[in-house]
PDB file of C-alpha atoms in Angstrom:
ATOM      1  CA  MET F   1     -58.626  32.990 -34.829  1.00 80.00           C
ATOM      2  CA  LYS F   2     -56.926  36.013 -33.339  1.00 89.00           C
ATOM      3  CA  LEU F   3     -59.348  38.293 -35.162  1.00 88.00           C
ATOM      4  CA  GLY F   4     -62.315  36.399 -33.724  1.00 90.00           C
ATOM      5  CA  VAL F   5     -60.969  36.496 -30.176  1.00 93.00           C
ATOM      6  CA  GLU F   6     -60.273  40.229 -30.395  1.00 91.00           C
ATOM      7  CA  HIS F   7     -63.748  40.876 -31.754  1.00 91.00           C
ATOM      8  CA  ALA F   8     -65.425  38.711 -29.109  1.00 92.00           C
ATOM      9  CA  LYS F   9     -63.594  40.525 -26.331  1.00 93.00           C
ATOM     10  CA  SER F  10     -64.469  43.983 -27.633  1.00 93.00           C
ATOM     11  CA  ARG F  11     -68.006  43.506 -29.004  1.00 94.00           C
ATOM     12  CA  GLU F  12     -70.468  44.642 -26.373  1.00 92.00           C
ATOM     13  CA  LEU F  13     -73.957  43.179 -26.069  1.00 90.00           C
ATOM     14  CA  PHE F  14     -76.344  41.957 -23.377  1.00 88.00           C
ATOM     15  CA  ASP F  15     -74.602  43.925 -20.608  1.00 92.00           C
ATOM     16  CA  GLY F  16     -71.259  42.313 -21.368  1.00 95.00           C
ATOM     17  CA  THR F  17     -69.115  41.224 -24.260  1.00 96.00           C
ATOM     18  CA  LEU F  18     -69.586  38.545 -26.849  1.00 94.00           C
ATOM     19  CA  MET F  19     -66.808  36.625 -25.094  1.00 96.00           C
ATOM     20  CA  ASP F  20     -68.930  36.484 -21.938  1.00 96.00           C
ATOM     21  CA  LEU F  21     -71.329  34.136 -23.722  1.00 95.00           C
ATOM     22  CA  GLN F  22     -70.562  30.460 -23.219  1.00 96.00           C
ATOM     23  CA  ASN F  23     -71.355  29.549 -26.815  1.00 95.00           C
ATOM     24  CA  THR F  24     -68.825  32.085 -28.084  1.00 95.00           C
ATOM     25  CA  ARG F  25     -66.145  30.698 -25.791  1.00 97.00           C
ATOM     26  CA  PHE F  26     -66.967  27.146 -26.897  1.00 98.00           C
ATOM     27  CA  VAL F  27     -66.848  28.081 -30.594  1.00 97.00           C
ATOM     28  CA  LEU F  28     -63.485  29.771 -30.170  1.00 97.00           C
ATOM     29  CA  ALA F  29     -62.155  26.877 -28.081  1.00 97.00           C
ATOM     30  CA  GLU F  30     -63.170  24.409 -30.798  1.00 97.00           C
ATOM     31  CA  CYS F  31     -61.676  26.582 -33.533  1.00 97.00           C
ATOM     32  CA  SER F  32     -58.391  27.013 -31.674  1.00 97.00           C
ATOM     33  CA  THR F  33     -58.160  23.236 -31.249  1.00 97.00           C
ATOM     34  CA  ASP F  34     -58.832  22.672 -34.952  1.00 98.00           C
ATOM     35  CA  VAL F  35     -56.184  25.244 -35.880  1.00 97.00           C
ATOM     36  CA  LEU F  36     -53.628  23.621 -33.580  1.00 97.00           C
ATOM     37  CA  ALA F  37     -54.330  20.174 -35.035  1.00 98.00           C
ATOM     38  CA  ALA F  38     -54.040  21.507 -38.591  1.00 98.00           C
ATOM     39  CA  ARG F  39     -50.812  23.323 -37.780  1.00 97.00           C
ATOM     40  CA  THR F  40     -49.389  20.175 -36.194  1.00 98.00           C
ATOM     41  CA  LEU F  41     -50.164  18.148 -39.332  1.00 98.00           C
ATOM     42  CA  LEU F  42     -48.623  20.852 -41.504  1.00 97.00           C
ATOM     43  CA  ASP F  43     -45.489  20.996 -39.337  1.00 98.00           C
ATOM     44  CA  HIS F  44     -45.213  17.200 -39.590  1.00 98.00           C
ATOM     45  CA  CYS F  45     -45.384  17.443 -43.383  1.00 98.00           C
ATOM     46  CA  ILE F  46     -42.760  20.178 -43.446  1.00 98.00           C
ATOM     47  CA  MET F  47     -40.457  17.957 -41.386  1.00 98.00           C
ATOM     48  CA  LEU F  48     -41.060  15.002 -43.730  1.00 98.00           C
ATOM     49  CA  HIS F  49     -40.389  17.219 -46.752  1.00 98.00           C
ATOM     50  CA  MET F  50     -37.130  18.490 -45.276  1.00 98.00           C
ATOM     51  CA  GLU F  51     -36.072  14.863 -44.732  1.00 98.00           C
ATOM     52  CA  GLY F  52     -37.062  13.943 -48.287  1.00 98.00           C
ATOM     53  CA  LYS F  53     -39.770  11.587 -46.982  1.00 98.00           C
ATOM     54  CA  LEU F  54     -43.017  13.414 -47.820  1.00 98.00           C
ATOM     55  CA  ASP F  55     -45.152  11.224 -50.071  1.00 97.00           C
ATOM     56  CA  SER F  56     -48.046  12.418 -52.217  1.00 96.00           C
ATOM     57  CA  ALA F  57     -50.706  10.756 -50.050  1.00 97.00           C
ATOM     58  CA  THR F  58     -49.509  12.524 -46.905  1.00 98.00           C
ATOM     59  CA  ALA F  59     -49.215  15.841 -48.732  1.00 97.00           C
ATOM     60  CA  SER F  60     -52.732  15.301 -50.084  1.00 97.00           C
ATOM     61  CA  ARG F  61     -54.033  14.614 -46.587  1.00 97.00           C
ATOM     62  CA  ALA F  62     -52.534  17.867 -45.378  1.00 97.00           C
ATOM     63  CA  LYS F  63     -53.821  19.892 -48.329  1.00 97.00           C
ATOM     64  CA  TYR F  64     -57.421  18.709 -48.195  1.00 96.00           C
ATOM     65  CA  TRP F  65     -57.751  18.614 -44.427  1.00 97.00           C
ATOM     66  CA  THR F  66     -56.119  21.969 -43.635  1.00 97.00           C
ATOM     67  CA  THR F  67     -58.141  23.761 -46.309  1.00 96.00           C
ATOM     68  CA  ASP F  68     -61.344  22.213 -44.936  1.00 97.00           C
ATOM     69  CA  VAL F  69     -60.347  23.353 -41.449  1.00 97.00           C
ATOM     70  CA  GLN F  70     -59.529  26.836 -42.757  1.00 96.00           C
ATOM     71  CA  CYS F  71     -62.959  27.211 -44.354  1.00 96.00           C
ATOM     72  CA  ASN F  72     -64.753  25.836 -41.301  1.00 97.00           C
ATOM     73  CA  VAL F  73     -62.891  28.052 -38.826  1.00 97.00           C
ATOM     74  CA  ILE F  74     -63.356  31.189 -40.904  1.00 96.00           C
ATOM     75  CA  ASP F  75     -67.056  30.400 -41.337  1.00 95.00           C
ATOM     76  CA  ARG F  76     -67.525  29.954 -37.585  1.00 96.00           C
ATOM     77  CA  VAL F  77     -65.572  33.108 -36.729  1.00 96.00           C
ATOM     78  CA  LEU F  78     -67.486  35.082 -39.355  1.00 95.00           C
ATOM     79  CA  GLN F  79     -70.699  34.025 -37.591  1.00 94.00           C
ATOM     80  CA  LEU F  80     -69.475  35.843 -34.474  1.00 94.00           C
ATOM     81  CA  PHE F  81     -69.209  39.048 -36.501  1.00 93.00           C
ATOM     82  CA  GLY F  82     -72.825  38.872 -37.615  1.00 91.00           C
ATOM     83  CA  GLY F  83     -73.652  41.208 -40.499  1.00 89.00           C
ATOM     84  CA  TYR F  84     -70.242  42.861 -40.231  1.00 86.00           C
ATOM     85  CA  GLY F  85     -68.814  39.630 -41.573  1.00 87.00           C
ATOM     86  CA  PHE F  86     -70.169  40.450 -45.027  1.00 86.00           C
ATOM     87  CA  MET F  87     -68.898  44.025 -45.199  1.00 90.00           C
ATOM     88  CA  LEU F  88     -65.703  43.948 -47.229  1.00 89.00           C
ATOM     89  CA  GLU F  89     -64.058  46.642 -45.143  1.00 89.00           C
ATOM     90  CA  TYR F  90     -63.768  44.032 -42.371  1.00 90.00           C
ATOM     91  CA  PRO F  91     -60.832  41.619 -42.714  1.00 93.00           C
ATOM     92  CA  ILE F  92     -63.012  38.614 -41.829  1.00 92.00           C
ATOM     93  CA  ALA F  93     -65.128  39.190 -44.955  1.00 92.00           C
ATOM     94  CA  LYS F  94     -62.008  39.167 -47.134  1.00 92.00           C
ATOM     95  CA  MET F  95     -60.762  36.027 -45.400  1.00 93.00           C
ATOM     96  CA  TYR F  96     -64.120  34.343 -45.957  1.00 92.00           C
ATOM     97  CA  ALA F  97     -64.158  35.265 -49.636  1.00 89.00           C
ATOM     98  CA  GLY F  98     -60.578  34.115 -50.158  1.00 91.00           C
ATOM     99  CA  ALA F  99     -60.718  30.876 -48.187  1.00 93.00           C
ATOM    100  CA  ARG F 100     -63.054  28.942 -50.437  1.00 91.00           C
ATOM    101  CA  ILE F 101     -60.634  28.842 -53.365  1.00 92.00           C
ATOM    102  CA  GLN F 102     -58.114  27.006 -51.180  1.00 93.00           C
ATOM    103  CA  LYS F 103     -60.209  23.854 -51.562  1.00 92.00           C
ATOM    104  CA  ILE F 104     -59.909  24.100 -55.356  1.00 93.00           C
ATOM    105  CA  TYR F 105     -56.516  25.302 -56.536  1.00 89.00           C
ATOM    106  CA  GLY F 106     -53.444  23.197 -56.086  1.00 87.00           C
ATOM    107  CA  GLY F 107     -55.726  20.249 -56.771  1.00 90.00           C
ATOM    108  CA  ALA F 108     -59.342  20.070 -55.709  1.00 95.00           C
ATOM    109  CA  ASN F 109     -59.914  18.379 -52.375  1.00 95.00           C
ATOM    110  CA  GLU F 110     -61.804  15.587 -54.121  1.00 96.00           C
ATOM    111  CA  VAL F 111     -58.662  14.882 -56.156  1.00 95.00           C
ATOM    112  CA  MET F 112     -56.621  14.867 -52.946  1.00 96.00           C
ATOM    113  CA  LYS F 113     -58.964  12.259 -51.472  1.00 95.00           C
ATOM    114  CA  GLU F 114     -58.636  10.115 -54.591  1.00 96.00           C
ATOM    115  CA  LEU F 115     -54.835  10.242 -54.308  1.00 96.00           C
ATOM    116  CA  ILE F 116     -55.087   9.219 -50.667  1.00 97.00           C
ATOM    117  CA  ALA F 117     -57.500   6.393 -51.459  1.00 97.00           C
ATOM    118  CA  ARG F 118     -55.179   5.026 -54.142  1.00 97.00           C
ATOM    119  CA  SER F 119     -52.403   4.752 -51.560  1.00 96.00           C
ATOM    120  CA  LEU F 120     -54.444   2.615 -49.189  1.00 96.00           C
TER     121      LEU F 120
END
């Protein structure tokens, strides 16, 4: 998120910055909200774990949902970088490349959903 905001504020185009465009501001507003919601869920799970009350369904919810959010946010921020987003010397390109595996290791997100469904 921070990387996207910094880029949007410094990237000049159309007699202004990328941040001057309403769509950019809306994308970043949506991403920041998603990140806050994901962080809140994660903090809740940490609290449950510290109390010895974290169950596998709740942990699975956090794992699948936060990794989906991570991939979505990085994808949307990468879009703001345009072609620079695919040049590996830019951190956003490395983040994009590394994010996708999050949905696989530690248990694929489909497995997480099955564990959740079994608890219902």
